[in-house]
GROMACS .gro file of C-alpha atoms in nm:
model
  370
    1MET     CA    1   0.000   0.000   0.000
    2ALA     CA    2   0.109   0.360  -0.046
    3VAL     CA    3   0.316   0.520   0.225
    4LYS     CA    4   0.088   0.718   0.455
    5SER     CA    5   0.182   1.074   0.540
    6ASP     CA    6   0.020   1.370   0.713
    7ILE     CA    7   0.196   1.616   0.481
    8ASN     CA    8   0.149   1.671   0.111
    9THR     CA    9   0.401   1.558  -0.149
   10VAL     CA   10   0.578   1.893  -0.184
   11GLU     CA   11   0.641   1.909   0.191
   12ASP     CA   12   0.753   1.546   0.211
   13PRO     CA   13   1.136   1.522   0.232
   14ARG     CA   14   1.127   1.231  -0.012
   15TRP     CA   15   0.996   1.463  -0.282
   16ALA     CA   16   1.309   1.675  -0.256
   17ARG     CA   17   1.521   1.364  -0.304
   18VAL     CA   18   1.318   1.271  -0.614
   19GLN     CA   19   1.366   1.620  -0.755
   20ALA     CA   20   1.739   1.593  -0.689
   21ARG     CA   21   1.750   1.244  -0.842
   22ASP     CA   22   1.932   1.136  -0.528
   23SER     CA   23   2.089   0.796  -0.601
   24SER     CA   24   2.169   0.747  -0.232
   25ALA     CA   25   1.793   0.716  -0.174
   26ASP     CA   26   1.758   0.423  -0.414
   27GLY     CA   27   1.620   0.126  -0.226
   28ALA     CA   28   1.504   0.337   0.068
   29PHE     CA   29   1.172   0.409  -0.103
   30PHE     CA   30   1.009   0.416  -0.447
   31TYR     CA   31   0.772   0.663  -0.607
   32ALA     CA   32   0.488   0.599  -0.851
   33VAL     CA   33   0.320   0.833  -1.098
   34LYS     CA   34  -0.056   0.799  -1.117
   35THR     CA   35  -0.084   0.940  -1.469
   36THR     CA   36   0.160   0.690  -1.623
   37GLY     CA   37   0.103   0.386  -1.401
   38VAL     CA   38   0.480   0.346  -1.353
   39PHE     CA   39   0.693   0.333  -1.037
   40CYS     CA   40   1.056   0.442  -1.023
   41ARG     CA   41   1.369   0.478  -0.816
   42PRO     CA   42   1.430   0.823  -0.663
   43SER     CA   43   1.723   0.868  -0.904
   44CYS     CA   44   1.520   0.800  -1.220
   45ALA     CA   45   1.633   1.028  -1.505
   46ALA     CA   46   1.285   1.058  -1.654
   47ARG     CA   47   1.114   1.395  -1.658
   48ALA     CA   48   0.996   1.487  -1.309
   49PRO     CA   49   0.621   1.430  -1.257
   50LYS     CA   50   0.382   1.678  -1.102
   51PRO     CA   51   0.382   1.632  -0.724
   52GLU     CA   52   0.006   1.586  -0.707
   53ASN     CA   53   0.045   1.273  -0.923
   54VAL     CA   54   0.307   1.108  -0.699
   55LEU     CA   55   0.266   0.829  -0.445
   56PHE     CA   56   0.545   0.687  -0.227
   57PHE     CA   57   0.599   0.320  -0.147
   58HIS     CA   58   0.834   0.139   0.090
   59THR     CA   59   0.890  -0.155  -0.146
   60THR     CA   60   0.846  -0.257  -0.510
   61THR     CA   61   0.601  -0.524  -0.399
   62GLU     CA   62   0.372  -0.260  -0.249
   63ALA     CA   63   0.388  -0.058  -0.569
   64GLU     CA   64   0.306  -0.362  -0.783
   65HIS     CA   65   0.017  -0.463  -0.557
   66ALA     CA   66  -0.121  -0.111  -0.601
   67GLY     CA   67  -0.130  -0.170  -0.977
   68PHE     CA   68   0.186   0.009  -1.087
   69ARG     CA   69   0.450  -0.143  -1.318
   70ALA     CA   70   0.827  -0.102  -1.306
   71CYS     CA   71   0.991   0.178  -1.505
   72LEU     CA   72   1.197   0.037  -1.792
   73ARG     CA   73   1.439   0.328  -1.770
   74CYS     CA   74   1.557   0.315  -1.407
   75ARG     CA   75   1.462  -0.053  -1.351
   76PRO     CA   76   1.354  -0.034  -0.986
   77LEU     CA   77   1.320  -0.412  -0.967
   78ALA     CA   78   1.697  -0.435  -1.009
   79ALA     CA   79   1.737  -0.225  -0.694
   80ALA     CA   80   1.519  -0.479  -0.519
   81GLY     CA   81   1.713  -0.771  -0.665
   82ARG     CA   82   1.414  -0.887  -0.872
   83ASP     CA   83   1.494  -0.764  -1.222
   84ASP     CA   84   1.576  -1.117  -1.323
   85VAL     CA   85   1.202  -1.182  -1.324
   86ARG     CA   86   1.145  -0.931  -1.604
   87ASP     CA   87   1.453  -1.050  -1.791
   88ALA     CA   88   1.334  -1.411  -1.761
   89ALA     CA   89   0.991  -1.317  -1.899
   90THR     CA   90   1.153  -1.133  -2.189
   91GLU     CA   91   1.375  -1.431  -2.267
   92LYS     CA   92   1.076  -1.665  -2.246
   93MET     CA   93   0.878  -1.455  -2.493
   94LYS     CA   94   1.177  -1.444  -2.729
   95GLN     CA   95   1.175  -1.823  -2.726
   96VAL     CA   96   0.801  -1.826  -2.799
   97ALA     CA   97   0.855  -1.585  -3.087
   98GLU     CA   98   1.126  -1.808  -3.231
   99PHE     CA   99   0.891  -2.108  -3.203
  100ILE     CA  100   0.619  -1.918  -3.389
  101ARG     CA  101   0.868  -1.810  -3.654
  102ALA     CA  102   0.983  -2.170  -3.708
  103HIS     CA  103   0.625  -2.301  -3.730
  104ALA     CA  104   0.449  -2.001  -3.885
  105HIS     CA  105   0.309  -2.217  -4.166
  106GLU     CA  106   0.132  -2.448  -3.918
  107PRO     CA  107  -0.194  -2.405  -3.725
  108MET     CA  108  -0.102  -2.220  -3.407
  109PRO     CA  109  -0.384  -2.213  -3.151
  110LEU     CA  110  -0.303  -2.031  -2.830
  111ALA     CA  111  -0.336  -2.356  -2.634
  112ARG     CA  112  -0.051  -2.510  -2.834
  113LEU     CA  113   0.177  -2.214  -2.764
  114ALA     CA  114   0.083  -2.215  -2.397
  115GLU     CA  115   0.168  -2.583  -2.368
  116HIS     CA  116   0.502  -2.524  -2.541
  117ALA     CA  117   0.585  -2.236  -2.303
  118SER     CA  118   0.445  -2.410  -1.992
  119LEU     CA  119   0.220  -2.112  -1.926
  120SER     CA  120  -0.153  -2.059  -1.909
  121PRO     CA  121  -0.304  -1.929  -2.237
  122ALA     CA  122  -0.418  -1.603  -2.071
  123HIS     CA  123  -0.079  -1.535  -1.915
  124LEU     CA  124   0.102  -1.612  -2.240
  125GLN     CA  125  -0.127  -1.387  -2.442
  126ARG     CA  126  -0.089  -1.097  -2.199
  127THR     CA  127   0.288  -1.129  -2.153
  128PHE     CA  128   0.367  -1.182  -2.522
  129LYS     CA  129   0.173  -0.873  -2.627
  130ALA     CA  130   0.326  -0.661  -2.352
  131ILE     CA  131   0.684  -0.755  -2.446
  132VAL     CA  132   0.668  -0.814  -2.822
  133GLY     CA  133   0.404  -0.551  -2.897
  134VAL     CA  134   0.153  -0.768  -3.086
  135SER     CA  135  -0.046  -1.078  -3.002
  136PRO     CA  136   0.092  -1.424  -3.090
  137LYS     CA  137  -0.171  -1.449  -3.367
  138GLU     CA  138  -0.066  -1.114  -3.518
  139PHE     CA  139   0.301  -1.212  -3.490
  140GLN     CA  140   0.237  -1.539  -3.673
  141ALA     CA  141   0.039  -1.362  -3.945
  142ALA     CA  142   0.324  -1.116  -4.002
  143GLU     CA  143   0.582  -1.398  -4.012
  144ARG     CA  144   0.371  -1.600  -4.254
  145MET     CA  145   0.336  -1.298  -4.482
  146ARG     CA  146   0.710  -1.227  -4.461
  147THR     CA  147   0.787  -1.585  -4.564
  148PHE     CA  148   0.529  -1.575  -4.843
  149LYS     CA  149   0.680  -1.255  -4.985
  150SER     CA  150   1.028  -1.404  -4.963
  151ARG     CA  151   0.918  -1.716  -5.149
  152LEU     CA  152   0.761  -1.510  -5.427
  153ARG     CA  153   1.073  -1.298  -5.459
  154SER     CA  154   1.290  -1.606  -5.486
  155GLY     CA  155   1.084  -1.727  -5.783
  156ASP     CA  156   0.840  -1.977  -5.631
  157SER     CA  157   0.505  -2.015  -5.800
  158ILE     CA  158   0.208  -1.847  -5.633
  159LEU     CA  159   0.040  -2.182  -5.573
  160SER     CA  160   0.350  -2.337  -5.416
  161ALA     CA  161   0.420  -2.034  -5.196
  162THR     CA  162   0.055  -2.018  -5.087
  163PHE     CA  163   0.030  -2.376  -4.964
  164ASP     CA  164   0.386  -2.406  -4.831
  165THR     CA  165   0.334  -2.104  -4.605
  166GLY     CA  166   0.010  -2.245  -4.464
  167TYR     CA  167  -0.256  -2.026  -4.625
  168GLY     CA  168  -0.451  -2.330  -4.740
  169SER     CA  169  -0.599  -2.167  -5.049
  170THR     CA  170  -0.523  -1.884  -5.286
  171SER     CA  171  -0.838  -1.705  -5.172
  172ARG     CA  172  -0.684  -1.668  -4.827
  173ILE     CA  173  -0.379  -1.489  -4.964
  174TYR     CA  174  -0.588  -1.259  -5.185
  175GLU     CA  175  -0.758  -1.143  -4.864
  176GLN     CA  176  -0.419  -0.996  -4.767
  177VAL     CA  177  -0.401  -0.757  -5.063
  178ASP     CA  178  -0.500  -0.462  -4.842
  179GLY     CA  179  -0.286  -0.585  -4.555
  180GLY     CA  180   0.077  -0.688  -4.548
  181LEU     CA  181   0.110  -0.762  -4.920
  182GLY     CA  182  -0.032  -0.442  -5.061
  183MET     CA  183  -0.094  -0.581  -5.411
  184THR     CA  184  -0.202  -0.902  -5.579
  185PRO     CA  185   0.036  -1.198  -5.536
  186SER     CA  186   0.106  -1.213  -5.908
  187ALA     CA  187   0.201  -0.846  -5.914
  188TYR     CA  188   0.422  -0.886  -5.608
  189ARG     CA  189   0.594  -1.196  -5.748
  190ALA     CA  190   0.680  -0.993  -6.057
  191GLY     CA  191   0.842  -0.726  -5.843
  192GLY     CA  192   0.538  -0.503  -5.862
  193ALA     CA  193   0.479  -0.555  -6.232
  194GLY     CA  194   0.142  -0.420  -6.330
  195GLU     CA  195   0.109  -0.182  -6.034
  196ALA     CA  196   0.132   0.184  -6.127
  197ILE     CA  197   0.328   0.404  -5.889
  198ARG     CA  198   0.352   0.770  -5.978
  199TYR     CA  199   0.571   1.028  -5.812
  200ALA     CA  200   0.630   1.400  -5.798
  201VAL     CA  201   0.919   1.604  -5.659
  202ARG     CA  202   0.919   1.954  -5.514
  203GLU     CA  203   1.161   2.182  -5.338
  204THR     CA  204   1.012   2.281  -5.002
  205SER     CA  205   1.117   2.494  -4.710
  206LEU     CA  206   1.257   2.175  -4.556
  207GLY     CA  207   1.442   2.058  -4.866
  208LEU     CA  208   1.377   1.833  -5.163
  209LEU     CA  209   1.068   1.615  -5.115
  210MET     CA  210   0.929   1.326  -5.320
  211MET     CA  211   0.575   1.190  -5.294
  212ALA     CA  212   0.457   0.871  -5.462
  213ALA     CA  213   0.118   0.702  -5.472
  214THR     CA  214  -0.055   0.386  -5.587
  215GLU     CA  215  -0.421   0.362  -5.679
  216ARG     CA  216  -0.494   0.316  -5.306
  217GLY     CA  217  -0.318   0.631  -5.189
  218VAL     CA  218   0.014   0.783  -5.088
  219CYS     CA  219   0.273   0.514  -5.019
  220TYR     CA  220   0.591   0.721  -5.003
  221VAL     CA  221   0.688   1.069  -4.881
  222GLN     CA  222   1.060   1.123  -4.835
  223PHE     CA  223   1.308   1.406  -4.797
  224GLY     CA  224   1.644   1.385  -4.970
  225THR     CA  225   1.913   1.575  -5.153
  226HIS     CA  226   1.891   1.419  -5.500
  227THR     CA  227   1.595   1.303  -5.705
  228ASP     CA  228   1.785   1.000  -5.831
  229ALA     CA  229   1.853   0.877  -5.476
  230LEU     CA  230   1.489   0.919  -5.378
  231LEU     CA  231   1.376   0.736  -5.689
  232ALA     CA  232   1.619   0.452  -5.616
  233GLN     CA  233   1.463   0.410  -5.271
  234LEU     CA  234   1.115   0.405  -5.421
  235THR     CA  235   1.202   0.130  -5.670
  236ALA     CA  236   1.399  -0.085  -5.423
  237GLU     CA  237   1.105  -0.301  -5.310
  238PHE     CA  238   0.913  -0.323  -5.638
  239PRO     CA  239   1.176  -0.297  -5.912
  240GLN     CA  240   0.935  -0.410  -6.186
  241ALA     CA  241   0.647  -0.178  -6.098
  242VAL     CA  242   0.547   0.090  -6.346
  243ILE     CA  243   0.706   0.389  -6.177
  244GLU     CA  244   0.672   0.715  -6.360
  245PRO     CA  245   0.641   1.088  -6.296
  246SER     CA  246   0.298   1.222  -6.220
  247ALA     CA  247   0.120   1.381  -6.510
  248ALA     CA  248   0.151   1.756  -6.501
  249GLY     CA  249  -0.154   1.974  -6.473
  250ALA     CA  250  -0.391   2.109  -6.218
  251ALA     CA  251  -0.623   1.809  -6.246
  252ALA     CA  252  -0.357   1.545  -6.173
  253PRO     CA  253  -0.434   1.407  -5.823
  254LEU     CA  254  -0.072   1.354  -5.715
  255ASP     CA  255   0.020   1.702  -5.835
  256ILE     CA  256  -0.263   1.844  -5.626
  257TRP     CA  257  -0.157   1.638  -5.324
  258ILE     CA  258   0.210   1.732  -5.329
  259ASN     CA  259   0.123   2.097  -5.390
  260ALA     CA  260  -0.103   2.086  -5.083
  261LEU     CA  261   0.175   1.930  -4.878
  262ASN     CA  262   0.423   2.188  -5.005
  263GLU     CA  263   0.177   2.461  -4.907
  264HIS     CA  264   0.159   2.309  -4.560
  265LEU     CA  265   0.538   2.310  -4.525
  266SER     CA  266   0.614   2.642  -4.688
  267ARG     CA  267   0.327   2.859  -4.566
  268SER     CA  268   0.194   2.676  -4.260
  269GLY     CA  269  -0.123   2.580  -4.444
  270PRO     CA  270  -0.336   2.294  -4.311
  271ARG     CA  271  -0.186   1.947  -4.329
  272PRO     CA  272  -0.363   1.779  -4.621
  273ASP     CA  273  -0.585   1.483  -4.536
  274LEU     CA  274  -0.482   1.243  -4.811
  275PRO     CA  275  -0.560   0.872  -4.871
  276LEU     CA  276  -0.272   0.654  -4.753
  277ASP     CA  277  -0.145   0.316  -4.871
  278LEU     CA  278   0.048   0.203  -4.562
  279ARG     CA  279   0.252  -0.117  -4.583
  280GLY     CA  280   0.418  -0.273  -4.283
  281THR     CA  281   0.387  -0.530  -4.008
  282ALA     CA  282   0.079  -0.545  -3.789
  283PHE     CA  283   0.272  -0.370  -3.512
  284GLN     CA  284   0.402  -0.094  -3.741
  285ILE     CA  285   0.054  -0.027  -3.877
  286LYS     CA  286  -0.076   0.008  -3.520
  287VAL     CA  287   0.195   0.262  -3.438
  288TRP     CA  288   0.137   0.463  -3.754
  289ARG     CA  289  -0.238   0.469  -3.701
  290PHE     CA  290  -0.189   0.588  -3.344
  291LEU     CA  291   0.038   0.869  -3.466
  292LEU     CA  292  -0.237   0.977  -3.707
  293SER     CA  293  -0.456   1.039  -3.402
  294VAL     CA  294  -0.210   1.287  -3.249
  295LYS     CA  295  -0.329   1.640  -3.319
  296PRO     CA  296  -0.101   1.905  -3.477
  297GLY     CA  297   0.092   2.098  -3.213
  298MET     CA  298   0.078   1.807  -2.969
  299VAL     CA  299   0.349   1.553  -2.893
  300VAL     CA  300   0.364   1.209  -2.736
  301SER     CA  301   0.648   1.006  -2.593
  302TYR     CA  302   0.748   0.670  -2.737
  303THR     CA  303   0.623   0.527  -2.406
  304GLU     CA  304   0.282   0.685  -2.466
  305VAL     CA  305   0.278   0.545  -2.819
  306ALA     CA  306   0.342   0.196  -2.684
  307GLN     CA  307   0.073   0.241  -2.420
  308GLY     CA  308  -0.167   0.382  -2.678
  309ILE     CA  309  -0.153   0.069  -2.891
  310GLY     CA  310  -0.190  -0.160  -2.591
  311ALA     CA  311   0.176  -0.271  -2.574
  312PRO     CA  312   0.324  -0.069  -2.284
  313LYS     CA  313   0.652  -0.263  -2.273
  314ALA     CA  314   0.723  -0.234  -2.645
  315VAL     CA  315   0.871   0.117  -2.626
  316ARG     CA  316   1.179   0.038  -2.833
  317ALA     CA  317   0.969  -0.138  -3.093
  318ALA     CA  318   0.741   0.168  -3.111
  319ALA     CA  319   1.043   0.393  -3.167
  320SER     CA  320   1.168   0.156  -3.436
  321ALA     CA  321   0.829   0.166  -3.611
  322CYS     CA  322   0.853   0.546  -3.616
  323ALA     CA  323   1.200   0.519  -3.768
  324THR     CA  324   1.076   0.291  -4.049
  325ASN     CA  325   0.787   0.516  -4.148
  326ARG     CA  326   0.795   0.571  -4.527
  327VAL     CA  327   0.535   0.848  -4.531
  328ALA     CA  328   0.689   1.155  -4.371
  329ILE     CA  329   0.460   1.425  -4.227
  330LEU     CA  330   0.136   1.258  -4.339
  331VAL     CA  331   0.214   0.990  -4.080
  332PRO     CA  332   0.343   1.236  -3.820
  333CYS     CA  333   0.624   1.042  -3.653
  334HIS     CA  334   0.788   1.379  -3.584
  335ARG     CA  335   0.537   1.418  -3.297
  336ALA     CA  336   0.695   1.128  -3.104
  337LEU     CA  337   0.961   1.228  -2.850
  338ARG     CA  338   1.173   1.062  -2.585
  339ALA     CA  339   1.026   1.026  -2.237
  340ASP     CA  340   1.244   1.312  -2.108
  341GLY     CA  341   1.110   1.547  -2.374
  342GLY     CA  342   1.417   1.521  -2.598
  343LEU     CA  343   1.365   1.507  -2.973
  344GLY     CA  344   1.498   1.153  -3.002
  345GLY     CA  345   1.567   1.039  -3.359
  346TYR     CA  346   1.424   1.135  -3.696
  347ARG     CA  347   1.525   0.963  -4.018
  348TRP     CA  348   1.514   1.293  -4.207
  349GLY     CA  349   1.725   1.488  -3.955
  350LEU     CA  350   1.657   1.655  -3.621
  351ASP     CA  351   1.657   2.004  -3.778
  352ARG     CA  352   1.355   1.906  -3.987
  353LYS     CA  353   1.184   1.748  -3.686
  354ARG     CA  354   1.239   2.063  -3.479
  355ALA     CA  355   1.114   2.285  -3.761
  356LEU     CA  356   0.798   2.077  -3.807
  357LEU     CA  357   0.719   2.083  -3.435
  358ASP     CA  358   0.789   2.457  -3.403
  359ALA     CA  359   0.562   2.535  -3.699
  360GLU     CA  360   0.278   2.319  -3.563
  361ARG     CA  361   0.306   2.472  -3.215
  362ALA     CA  362   0.303   2.823  -3.360
  363ALA     CA  363  -0.003   2.746  -3.571
  364ARG     CA  364  -0.180   2.593  -3.271
  365ALA     CA  365  -0.101   2.899  -3.059
  366GLN     CA  366  -0.254   3.128  -3.322
  367LYS     CA  367  -0.585   2.942  -3.327
  368PRO     CA  368  -0.860   3.121  -3.130
  369SER     CA  369  -0.966   2.926  -2.824
  370ALA     CA  370  -1.309   2.770  -2.841
   0.00000   0.00000   0.00000
């Protein structure tokens, strides 16, 4: 239970030690933050919480019984000599993931996985999702699709790749066209042959920018220094696709879209709401969709991203999904920061990330309050 006190948090001497990040107090007590559901050591380097959101505990056990989970940054369970429990769970889930990967083409009911891991189905489901970031079923689906794509690329027939990867019928794989595959199997096997991808390039206030789109929507928005390099990136996954410049003219959709995006960057116009053709793993898609819910001028931490998609322990995986985003700005990964408020990484450079955030904050500040 929480440590009882007749004084408020600000007057409590422990609060001063938290503010000072006093490492000599580690182990003497722990503090939890009600708004994040996390408990920490006094020396934790994370951004200091508001005092009204803080509770103190004598032990990690008390904090856990109150419903709080250990901070992954300062690792308070290590101070209590119990961090091996978390490490053991992580190692166990890695072993489960490897088992799924090796048997992705086979039926994989949760009961089978639970028996393999010597865990109850409910505990396995909960722990796997918390550590890996997706459910075992979603992980298997992503692995099966990855193998299927690899087989097609290596020259296997569609029929052979379909049955050897466990889909059972070609109709099952055609259901994935709007998911991990992104196009028909025959088009993918041919390196994208038959799929039209059109692109346009503009100089913007943040540098050279290329946008490309399929019939489903924008699949690529990248900054770079040379058109040739950007075009090489675009063709890397689908070398046989029909990739060509967008038709010029005011009526050309891609021309309209990239002009709207350029207006947003150059003159702080509204961010255009364009159709997107997102392609990634189940986990990546969850992260990107969460980022789309973050309003302009607002930011979230990678921890909040992980929590927002229901995978609170998958912070690093959430940051990695941000880093692999192919659709700059329209999928606003620039709004994801480190837990301490630092900019973190940005595949197109921190100067661009800072400029995007500053522009959005300025635009938000100029809006009249409701």
